[in-house]
PDB file of C-alpha atoms and ligand atoms in Angstrom:
ATOM      1  CA  MET Z 220      21.778 -60.212  64.694  1.00 91.00           C
ATOM      2  CA  ASP Z 221      24.317 -59.967  61.908  1.00 94.00           C
ATOM      3  CA  ILE Z 222      25.800 -56.468  61.561  1.00 94.00           C
ATOM      4  CA  GLY Z 223      27.261 -57.367  58.138  1.00 94.00           C
ATOM      5  CA  LYS Z 224      23.768 -58.127  56.828  1.00 95.00           C
ATOM      6  CA  ILE Z 225      22.524 -54.724  57.973  1.00 96.00           C
ATOM      7  CA  GLN Z 226      25.491 -52.961  56.367  1.00 94.00           C
ATOM      8  CA  LYS Z 227      25.132 -54.932  53.137  1.00 93.00           C
ATOM      9  CA  ASN Z 228      21.532 -53.738  52.754  1.00 94.00           C
ATOM     10  CA  LEU Z 229      22.158 -50.167  53.930  1.00 95.00           C
ATOM     11  CA  LYS Z 230      22.499 -47.235  51.512  1.00 94.00           C
ATOM     12  CA  SER Z 231      22.497 -44.589  54.244  1.00 92.00           C
ATOM     13  CA  LYS Z 232      25.749 -42.756  54.976  1.00 88.00           C
ATOM     14  CA  LEU Z 233      24.603 -41.262  58.266  1.00 92.00           C
ATOM     15  CA  PHE Z 234      23.973 -44.640  59.854  1.00 94.00           C
ATOM     16  CA  SER Z 235      26.603 -46.869  58.231  1.00 89.00           C
ATOM     17  CA  GLU Z 236      29.541 -46.178  60.569  1.00 88.00           C
ATOM     18  CA  ASN Z 237      28.097 -46.547  64.035  1.00 93.00           C
ATOM     19  CA  LEU Z 238      25.847 -49.552  64.397  1.00 97.00           C
ATOM     20  CA  LEU Z 239      26.127 -50.996  67.905  1.00 97.00           C
ATOM     21  CA  ILE Z 240      24.615 -54.423  68.550  1.00 97.00           C
ATOM     22  CA  TYR Z 241      23.807 -55.706  72.042  1.00 97.00           C
ATOM     23  CA  ASN Z 242      22.540 -59.094  73.086  1.00 97.00           C
ATOM     24  CA  SER Z 243      20.317 -57.782  75.852  1.00 97.00           C
ATOM     25  CA  VAL Z 244      19.865 -54.353  77.447  1.00 98.00           C
ATOM     26  CA  GLU Z 245      17.229 -52.874  79.745  1.00 98.00           C
ATOM     27  CA  SER Z 246      16.104 -50.494  77.017  1.00 98.00           C
ATOM     28  CA  THR Z 247      17.960 -49.326  73.921  1.00 98.00           C
ATOM     29  CA  ASN Z 248      16.648 -45.801  74.645  1.00 97.00           C
ATOM     30  CA  LYS Z 249      18.357 -45.941  78.047  1.00 97.00           C
ATOM     31  CA  THR Z 250      21.606 -47.209  76.484  1.00 98.00           C
ATOM     32  CA  ALA Z 251      21.442 -44.462  73.851  1.00 97.00           C
ATOM     33  CA  LYS Z 252      20.881 -41.746  76.476  1.00 97.00           C
ATOM     34  CA  GLU Z 253      23.805 -43.049  78.523  1.00 96.00           C
ATOM     35  CA  ASN Z 254      25.964 -42.824  75.393  1.00 96.00           C
ATOM     36  CA  SER Z 255      24.649 -39.597  73.965  1.00 95.00           C
ATOM     37  CA  HIS Z 256      28.210 -38.223  73.629  1.00 95.00           C
ATOM     38  CA  LEU Z 257      28.624 -40.591  70.640  1.00 96.00           C
ATOM     39  CA  PRO Z 258      28.239 -39.082  67.169  1.00 95.00           C
ATOM     40  CA  GLU Z 259      24.976 -38.313  65.461  1.00 95.00           C
ATOM     41  CA  GLY Z 260      23.829 -41.362  63.552  1.00 96.00           C
ATOM     42  CA  THR Z 261      24.853 -43.916  66.161  1.00 97.00           C
ATOM     43  CA  VAL Z 262      22.267 -46.713  66.279  1.00 98.00           C
ATOM     44  CA  PHE Z 263      21.809 -48.984  69.307  1.00 98.00           C
ATOM     45  CA  ILE Z 264      20.224 -52.323  68.428  1.00 98.00           C
ATOM     46  CA  ALA Z 265      19.408 -55.132  70.862  1.00 97.00           C
ATOM     47  CA  ASN Z 266      18.260 -58.733  70.449  1.00 96.00           C
ATOM     48  CA  ALA Z 267      16.214 -58.390  73.624  1.00 96.00           C
ATOM     49  CA  GLN Z 268      15.223 -55.741  76.168  1.00 97.00           C
ATOM     50  CA  THR Z 269      14.548 -56.558  79.808  1.00 97.00           C
ATOM     51  CA  ALA Z 270      12.683 -53.297  80.484  1.00 97.00           C
ATOM     52  CA  GLY Z 271      11.460 -52.117  77.062  1.00 96.00           C
ATOM     53  CA  ARG Z 272       9.322 -49.007  77.405  1.00 96.00           C
ATOM     54  CA  GLY Z 273       6.501 -47.551  75.364  1.00 92.00           C
ATOM     55  CA  ARG Z 274       4.767 -44.187  75.372  1.00 87.00           C
ATOM     56  CA  MET Z 275       2.911 -43.127  78.500  1.00 81.00           C
ATOM     57  CA  GLN Z 276       4.985 -45.397  80.782  1.00 83.00           C
ATOM     58  CA  ARG Z 277       3.673 -48.531  79.131  1.00 88.00           C
ATOM     59  CA  GLU Z 278       5.725 -51.683  78.804  1.00 90.00           C
ATOM     60  CA  TRP Z 279       7.048 -52.700  75.364  1.00 92.00           C
ATOM     61  CA  ARG Z 280       7.274 -56.473  75.035  1.00 89.00           C
ATOM     62  CA  SER Z 281      10.813 -57.271  73.901  1.00 90.00           C
ATOM     63  CA  GLU Z 282      11.406 -61.017  73.795  1.00 90.00           C
ATOM     64  CA  GLU Z 283      14.696 -62.257  72.453  1.00 92.00           C
ATOM     65  CA  ASN Z 284      15.003 -62.208  68.658  1.00 85.00           C
ATOM     66  CA  SER Z 285      11.276 -61.728  68.047  1.00 91.00           C
ATOM     67  CA  GLY Z 286      11.362 -58.041  67.266  1.00 96.00           C
ATOM     68  CA  ILE Z 287      13.463 -55.058  66.262  1.00 98.00           C
ATOM     69  CA  TYR Z 288      14.467 -52.938  69.243  1.00 98.00           C
ATOM     70  CA  MET Z 289      16.607 -50.016  68.224  1.00 98.00           C
ATOM     71  CA  SER Z 290      17.348 -46.419  69.150  1.00 98.00           C
ATOM     72  CA  ILE Z 291      18.780 -43.785  66.861  1.00 97.00           C
ATOM     73  CA  LEU Z 292      20.862 -40.916  68.224  1.00 97.00           C
ATOM     74  CA  ILE Z 293      20.447 -37.656  66.334  1.00 96.00           C
ATOM     75  CA  LYS Z 294      21.627 -34.135  66.997  1.00 95.00           C
ATOM     76  CA  PRO Z 295      19.605 -31.754  64.844  1.00 93.00           C
ATOM     77  CA  GLN Z 296      20.192 -28.008  65.117  1.00 88.00           C
ATOM     78  CA  ILE Z 297      16.508 -27.164  65.398  1.00 84.00           C
ATOM     79  CA  GLU Z 298      14.183 -25.314  67.753  1.00 80.00           C
ATOM     80  CA  ALA Z 299      12.957 -27.356  70.744  1.00 78.00           C
ATOM     81  CA  GLU Z 300       9.343 -26.919  69.578  1.00 79.00           C
ATOM     82  CA  ASN Z 301      10.129 -28.839  66.389  1.00 83.00           C
ATOM     83  CA  ILE Z 302      11.539 -31.853  68.157  1.00 82.00           C
ATOM     84  CA  PRO Z 303       8.205 -33.734  68.388  1.00 85.00           C
ATOM     85  CA  CYS Z 304       8.144 -33.672  64.573  1.00 92.00           C
ATOM     86  CA  LEU Z 305      11.044 -36.132  64.627  1.00 94.00           C
ATOM     87  CA  THR Z 306       8.819 -38.747  66.221  1.00 93.00           C
ATOM     88  CA  LEU Z 307       6.335 -38.346  63.391  1.00 95.00           C
ATOM     89  CA  LEU Z 308       9.212 -38.490  60.920  1.00 97.00           C
ATOM     90  CA  ALA Z 309      10.339 -41.814  62.420  1.00 97.00           C
ATOM     91  CA  GLY Z 310       6.791 -43.164  62.124  1.00 97.00           C
ATOM     92  CA  LEU Z 311       6.737 -42.189  58.469  1.00 98.00           C
ATOM     93  CA  ALA Z 312      10.111 -43.883  57.916  1.00 98.00           C
ATOM     94  CA  VAL Z 313       8.870 -47.139  59.455  1.00 98.00           C
ATOM     95  CA  CYS Z 314       5.624 -46.950  57.468  1.00 98.00           C
ATOM     96  CA  SER Z 315       7.533 -46.519  54.176  1.00 98.00           C
ATOM     97  CA  ALA Z 316      10.050 -49.234  55.014  1.00 98.00           C
ATOM     98  CA  LEU Z 317       7.351 -51.788  55.842  1.00 97.00           C
ATOM     99  CA  THR Z 318       5.454 -50.887  52.681  1.00 97.00           C
ATOM    100  CA  LYS Z 319       8.642 -51.385  50.658  1.00 96.00           C
ATOM    101  CA  ALA Z 320       9.145 -54.717  52.434  1.00 95.00           C
ATOM    102  CA  GLY Z 321       5.804 -55.826  50.956  1.00 94.00           C
ATOM    103  CA  ILE Z 322       3.474 -55.452  53.943  1.00 95.00           C
ATOM    104  CA  PRO Z 323       0.070 -54.385  52.588  1.00 93.00           C
ATOM    105  CA  ASP Z 324      -1.924 -51.377  53.812  1.00 92.00           C
ATOM    106  CA  VAL Z 325       0.513 -50.059  56.371  1.00 96.00           C
ATOM    107  CA  GLY Z 326      -0.533 -46.734  57.868  1.00 96.00           C
ATOM    108  CA  ILE Z 327       0.246 -44.365  60.706  1.00 95.00           C
ATOM    109  CA  LYS Z 328      -2.168 -43.890  63.568  1.00 94.00           C
ATOM    110  CA  TRP Z 329      -1.368 -40.351  64.701  1.00 93.00           C
ATOM    111  CA  PRO Z 330       1.074 -39.550  66.110  1.00 91.00           C
ATOM    112  CA  ASN Z 331       3.282 -42.580  65.607  1.00 88.00           C
ATOM    113  CA  ASP Z 332       1.752 -46.023  65.911  1.00 93.00           C
ATOM    114  CA  ILE Z 333       2.362 -48.034  62.778  1.00 96.00           C
ATOM    115  CA  VAL Z 334      -0.643 -50.167  61.981  1.00 95.00           C
ATOM    116  CA  ALA Z 335      -1.632 -52.797  59.458  1.00 95.00           C
ATOM    117  CA  ASP Z 336      -4.710 -55.009  59.317  1.00 90.00           C
ATOM    118  CA  GLY Z 337      -6.252 -52.847  62.040  1.00 91.00           C
ATOM    119  CA  LYS Z 338      -3.512 -53.647  64.573  1.00 94.00           C
ATOM    120  CA  LYS Z 339      -0.284 -52.092  65.795  1.00 95.00           C
ATOM    121  CA  VAL Z 340       2.944 -53.536  64.395  1.00 97.00           C
ATOM    122  CA  SER Z 341       5.394 -50.861  65.509  1.00 97.00           C
ATOM    123  CA  GLY Z 342       5.739 -47.989  67.962  1.00 96.00           C
ATOM    124  CA  ILE Z 343       8.119 -45.093  68.468  1.00 96.00           C
ATOM    125  CA  LEU Z 344       9.334 -43.503  71.696  1.00 94.00           C
ATOM    126  CA  SER Z 345      11.433 -40.348  71.302  1.00 92.00           C
ATOM    127  CA  GLU Z 346      13.243 -38.812  74.237  1.00 91.00           C
ATOM    128  CA  LEU Z 347      15.356 -35.705  74.637  1.00 89.00           C
ATOM    129  CA  SER Z 348      18.836 -36.311  75.932  1.00 88.00           C
ATOM    130  CA  GLY Z 349      20.175 -32.817  76.443  1.00 82.00           C
ATOM    131  CA  THR Z 350      20.003 -29.845  74.128  1.00 82.00           C
ATOM    132  CA  ASN Z 351      19.591 -30.825  70.486  1.00 87.00           C
ATOM    133  CA  THR Z 352      20.224 -34.467  71.239  1.00 93.00           C
ATOM    134  CA  VAL Z 353      17.325 -36.773  70.575  1.00 94.00           C
ATOM    135  CA  VAL Z 354      16.973 -40.507  71.033  1.00 96.00           C
ATOM    136  CA  ILE Z 355      14.431 -42.100  68.737  1.00 97.00           C
ATOM    137  CA  GLY Z 356      13.424 -45.563  69.901  1.00 97.00           C
ATOM    138  CA  ILE Z 357      11.767 -47.842  67.383  1.00 98.00           C
ATOM    139  CA  GLY Z 358      10.123 -51.155  68.193  1.00 98.00           C
ATOM    140  CA  ILE Z 359       8.811 -53.437  65.440  1.00 98.00           C
ATOM    141  CA  ASN Z 360       7.094 -56.763  66.082  1.00 97.00           C
ATOM    142  CA  VAL Z 361       8.717 -59.134  63.599  1.00 97.00           C
ATOM    143  CA  SER Z 362       8.284 -62.838  64.255  1.00 94.00           C
ATOM    144  CA  ASN Z 363       5.756 -62.953  67.116  1.00 93.00           C
ATOM    145  CA  LYS Z 364       3.237 -65.749  66.428  1.00 91.00           C
ATOM    146  CA  SER Z 365       0.818 -64.588  69.101  1.00 89.00           C
ATOM    147  CA  PHE Z 366       0.338 -61.926  71.769  1.00 90.00           C
ATOM    148  CA  PRO Z 367      -1.023 -62.096  75.314  1.00 88.00           C
ATOM    149  CA  ASP Z 368      -4.816 -61.898  75.627  1.00 90.00           C
ATOM    150  CA  GLU Z 369      -4.848 -58.301  76.832  1.00 88.00           C
ATOM    151  CA  ILE Z 370      -3.267 -57.006  73.591  1.00 88.00           C
ATOM    152  CA  SER Z 371      -4.073 -59.762  71.085  1.00 87.00           C
ATOM    153  CA  ASP Z 372      -6.850 -57.707  69.463  1.00 89.00           C
ATOM    154  CA  LYS Z 373      -4.514 -54.685  69.072  1.00 91.00           C
ATOM    155  CA  ALA Z 374      -1.070 -56.091  68.251  1.00 93.00           C
ATOM    156  CA  THR Z 375       0.335 -57.846  65.226  1.00 95.00           C
ATOM    157  CA  SER Z 376       3.718 -58.747  63.737  1.00 96.00           C
ATOM    158  CA  LEU Z 377       5.278 -58.864  60.277  1.00 97.00           C
ATOM    159  CA  ALA Z 378       5.114 -62.678  60.352  1.00 95.00           C
ATOM    160  CA  LEU Z 379       1.398 -62.667  61.223  1.00 95.00           C
ATOM    161  CA  LEU Z 380       0.654 -60.020  58.595  1.00 95.00           C
ATOM    162  CA  SER Z 381       2.374 -61.804  55.755  1.00 92.00           C
ATOM    163  CA  ASN Z 382       2.379 -65.450  56.793  1.00 89.00           C
ATOM    164  CA  LYS Z 383       6.075 -65.766  56.182  1.00 89.00           C
ATOM    165  CA  PRO Z 384       9.228 -65.377  58.259  1.00 89.00           C
ATOM    166  CA  PHE Z 385      11.140 -62.092  58.141  1.00 91.00           C
ATOM    167  CA  GLU Z 386      14.798 -61.367  58.748  1.00 94.00           C
ATOM    168  CA  ARG Z 387      15.330 -58.330  60.950  1.00 97.00           C
ATOM    169  CA  GLU Z 388      18.511 -57.018  59.324  1.00 97.00           C
ATOM    170  CA  PRO Z 389      17.085 -55.939  55.916  1.00 96.00           C
ATOM    171  CA  ILE Z 390      14.134 -54.294  57.683  1.00 97.00           C
ATOM    172  CA  ILE Z 391      16.512 -52.382  59.973  1.00 98.00           C
ATOM    173  CA  ALA Z 392      18.477 -51.208  56.920  1.00 97.00           C
ATOM    174  CA  MET Z 393      15.292 -50.093  55.148  1.00 97.00           C
ATOM    175  CA  VAL Z 394      14.049 -48.160  58.187  1.00 98.00           C
ATOM    176  CA  LEU Z 395      17.415 -46.380  58.524  1.00 98.00           C
ATOM    177  CA  ASP Z 396      17.511 -45.546  54.796  1.00 97.00           C
ATOM    178  CA  GLU Z 397      13.972 -44.173  54.889  1.00 98.00           C
ATOM    179  CA  PHE Z 398      14.748 -42.236  58.069  1.00 98.00           C
ATOM    180  CA  GLU Z 399      17.782 -40.603  56.483  1.00 97.00           C
ATOM    181  CA  GLY Z 400      15.790 -39.589  53.387  1.00 97.00           C
ATOM    182  CA  TYR Z 401      13.010 -37.944  55.405  1.00 97.00           C
ATOM    183  CA  TYR Z 402      15.500 -36.469  57.895  1.00 96.00           C
ATOM    184  CA  ASN Z 403      17.331 -34.657  55.097  1.00 95.00           C
ATOM    185  CA  LEU Z 404      14.034 -33.243  53.822  1.00 96.00           C
ATOM    186  CA  PHE Z 405      13.145 -32.190  57.357  1.00 95.00           C
ATOM    187  CA  LEU Z 406      16.499 -30.476  57.961  1.00 93.00           C
ATOM    188  CA  LYS Z 407      16.049 -28.565  54.697  1.00 93.00           C
ATOM    189  CA  ASP Z 408      12.379 -27.531  54.919  1.00 93.00           C
ATOM    190  CA  GLY Z 409      11.157 -28.416  58.413  1.00 92.00           C
ATOM    191  CA  PHE Z 410       8.021 -30.500  58.910  1.00 94.00           C
ATOM    192  CA  SER Z 411       6.503 -29.009  55.745  1.00 94.00           C
ATOM    193  CA  GLY Z 412       9.107 -31.055  53.805  1.00 94.00           C
ATOM    194  CA  ILE Z 413       7.396 -34.283  54.881  1.00 96.00           C
ATOM    195  CA  LYS Z 414       3.911 -33.149  55.888  1.00 96.00           C
ATOM    196  CA  ASP Z 415       2.096 -34.227  52.711  1.00 95.00           C
ATOM    197  CA  GLU Z 416       3.677 -37.660  52.766  1.00 96.00           C
ATOM    198  CA  TYR Z 417       2.849 -38.036  56.458  1.00 97.00           C
ATOM    199  CA  GLU Z 418      -0.752 -36.931  55.953  1.00 96.00           C
ATOM    200  CA  LYS Z 419      -1.185 -39.296  53.001  1.00 95.00           C
ATOM    201  CA  ASN Z 420      -0.172 -42.229  55.196  1.00 96.00           C
ATOM    202  CA  CYS Z 421      -2.003 -41.140  58.342  1.00 95.00           C
ATOM    203  CA  ILE Z 422      -5.107 -43.294  58.805  1.00 93.00           C
ATOM    204  CA  THR Z 423      -6.416 -41.116  61.651  1.00 92.00           C
ATOM    205  CA  VAL Z 424      -7.213 -38.236  59.295  1.00 93.00           C
ATOM    206  CA  GLY Z 425     -10.837 -38.316  58.159  1.00 92.00           C
ATOM    207  CA  LYS Z 426     -11.963 -40.467  61.069  1.00 90.00           C
ATOM    208  CA  ALA Z 427     -14.147 -39.911  64.088  1.00 90.00           C
ATOM    209  CA  CYS Z 428     -12.009 -40.445  67.151  1.00 88.00           C
ATOM    210  CA  ARG Z 429     -11.899 -40.280  70.902  1.00 90.00           C
ATOM    211  CA  ILE Z 430      -9.243 -37.932  72.279  1.00 89.00           C
ATOM    212  CA  ILE Z 431      -7.905 -38.888  75.693  1.00 88.00           C
ATOM    213  CA  THR Z 432      -5.704 -36.444  77.610  1.00 84.00           C
ATOM    214  CA  PRO Z 433      -4.647 -36.695  81.276  1.00 82.00           C
ATOM    215  CA  LYS Z 434      -7.395 -34.151  82.103  1.00 85.00           C
ATOM    216  CA  ASP Z 435     -10.110 -34.711  79.563  1.00 86.00           C
ATOM    217  CA  GLU Z 436     -11.761 -37.180  77.213  1.00 90.00           C
ATOM    218  CA  TYR Z 437     -13.993 -36.271  74.260  1.00 90.00           C
ATOM    219  CA  ASP Z 438     -15.073 -37.224  70.733  1.00 90.00           C
ATOM    220  CA  ALA Z 439     -13.959 -35.280  67.663  1.00 91.00           C
ATOM    221  CA  GLU Z 440     -13.343 -35.693  63.960  1.00 92.00           C
ATOM    222  CA  ALA Z 441      -9.731 -35.691  62.774  1.00 92.00           C
ATOM    223  CA  THR Z 442      -9.558 -33.433  59.728  1.00 94.00           C
ATOM    224  CA  GLY Z 443      -5.857 -33.034  58.943  1.00 94.00           C
ATOM    225  CA  ILE Z 444      -2.262 -32.577  60.049  1.00 95.00           C
ATOM    226  CA  GLY Z 445      -0.966 -29.126  61.056  1.00 92.00           C
ATOM    227  CA  GLU Z 446       2.239 -27.361  60.013  1.00 90.00           C
ATOM    228  CA  ASN Z 447       4.060 -28.752  63.058  1.00 90.00           C
ATOM    229  CA  GLY Z 448       2.597 -32.240  63.004  1.00 93.00           C
ATOM    230  CA  GLU Z 449      -0.363 -31.489  65.267  1.00 93.00           C
ATOM    231  CA  LEU Z 450      -3.625 -33.339  64.708  1.00 93.00           C
ATOM    232  CA  GLU Z 451      -6.299 -30.960  63.424  1.00 94.00           C
ATOM    233  CA  ILE Z 452      -9.697 -31.847  64.790  1.00 93.00           C
ATOM    234  CA  LEU Z 453     -13.237 -30.618  64.554  1.00 94.00           C
ATOM    235  CA  ARG Z 454     -14.848 -30.500  67.984  1.00 91.00           C
ATOM    236  CA  ASN Z 455     -18.329 -29.088  68.512  1.00 89.00           C
ATOM    237  CA  GLY Z 456     -18.036 -27.274  65.174  1.00 90.00           C
ATOM    238  CA  GLN Z 457     -14.688 -25.637  66.078  1.00 92.00           C
ATOM    239  CA  VAL Z 458     -11.309 -26.430  64.533  1.00 92.00           C
ATOM    240  CA  GLU Z 459      -8.637 -27.218  67.143  1.00 91.00           C
ATOM    241  CA  LYS Z 460      -5.083 -28.477  67.001  1.00 92.00           C
ATOM    242  CA  ILE Z 461      -3.727 -31.028  69.403  1.00 89.00           C
ATOM    243  CA  ALA Z 462      -0.036 -31.683  69.917  1.00 85.00           C
ATOM    244  CA  SER Z 463       1.263 -35.190  70.601  1.00 72.00           C
ATOM    245  CA  GLY Z 464       2.783 -35.721  74.053  1.00 65.00           C
ATOM    246  CA  GLU Z 465       0.460 -37.240  76.590  1.00 62.00           C
ATOM    247  CA  VAL Z 466      -2.485 -37.594  74.259  1.00 67.00           C
ATOM    248  CA  SER Z 467      -4.023 -40.812  73.109  1.00 76.00           C
ATOM    249  CA  VAL Z 468      -6.354 -41.049  70.123  1.00 80.00           C
ATOM    250  CA  ARG Z 469      -8.684 -44.013  69.662  1.00 78.00           C
ATOM    251  CA  GLY Z 470     -11.146 -44.905  66.982  1.00 73.00           C
ATOM    252  CA  ILE Z 471     -14.746 -44.624  68.094  1.00 63.00           C
ATOM    253  CA  LEU Z 472     -15.220 -48.347  67.543  1.00 59.00           C
ATOM    254  CA  GLY Z 473     -11.871 -49.616  68.751  1.00 67.00           C
ATOM    255  CA  TYR Z 474      -8.132 -49.162  68.568  1.00 68.00           C
ATOM    256  CA  ILE Z 475      -7.911 -47.695  65.045  1.00 66.00           C
TER     257      ILE Z 475
HETATM  258  C1  BTN U 580       4.973 -47.081  71.897  1.00 87.72           C
HETATM  259  O1  BTN U 580       4.288 -47.332  70.908  1.00 87.72           O
HETATM  260  O2  BTN U 580       4.440 -46.966  72.998  1.00 87.72           O
HETATM  261  C2  BTN U 580       6.453 -46.874  71.751  1.00 87.72           C
HETATM  262  C3  BTN U 580       7.209 -48.165  71.761  1.00 87.72           C
HETATM  263  C4  BTN U 580       8.695 -47.952  71.591  1.00 87.72           C
HETATM  264  C5  BTN U 580       9.495 -49.228  71.765  1.00 87.72           C
HETATM  265  C6  BTN U 580      10.939 -49.053  71.421  1.00 87.72           C
HETATM  266  S1  BTN U 580      11.818 -50.591  71.376  1.00 87.72           S
HETATM  267  C7  BTN U 580      13.325 -49.736  71.270  1.00 87.72           C
HETATM  268  C8  BTN U 580      13.231 -48.557  72.209  1.00 87.72           C
HETATM  269  N1  BTN U 580      13.570 -48.964  73.558  1.00 87.72           N
HETATM  270  C9  BTN U 580      12.539 -48.878  74.394  1.00 87.72           C
HETATM  271  O3  BTN U 580      12.571 -49.172  75.608  1.00 87.72           O
HETATM  272  N2  BTN U 580      11.467 -48.416  73.747  1.00 87.72           N
HETATM  273  C10 BTN U 580      11.743 -48.163  72.346  1.00 87.72           C
END
């Protein structure tokens, strides 16, 4: 990982000063939480993670040099209830960056899986680290040529999607630039500042889906995105809103 190459491609001010590169860490989210006294805009990037984590206690495969594993430290002065919106914001930033990098048909599977060609290419794990301090972990599969059998029908990488090799540094710079743009809109106008853009890119909206919560599992139709990033669904003729957290949404016929 070449820090100079990230900086050369980066327009963002917020993220230009504090890029920290590690060869291997357990999890960049863990490193970021342990260093949450550092200034807003510090970014922790690793070549490999030995205990990369996904949402709902899942593992995040993090082999050396094959993906982007990074965590962004931000300290927004916002109400606690608006913090989940930052995860959606990060998903939107990754979606825009990958689109700008030339990956076709990238979309967001609510709340924050980034998908292309019907498979997941990136995931986000946000964690609170004290009051108004949020760690946003972003994983992007970059040069993986294959995935283990149990996820091969659900996971993809930039290399598989485009049949060409990708450098991680310009992608990191693009994600940080996009994040800063949407973050400024969010700080100014809240989630409504990015809601339309999020909804436009959200492939879950308009689809029949299976909602899986720790207590319950049912079918519904996703009809839109709410003012605070909730998924609006139609269930047995009633409109309901579901917040992210421990909820998983699947397509009726598969992952998407
Ligand atoms: C998911 O889709 O389940 C979220 C995956 C998040 C993975 C990233 S990689 C960088 C950061 N460190 C971690 O341990 N997890 C996040």
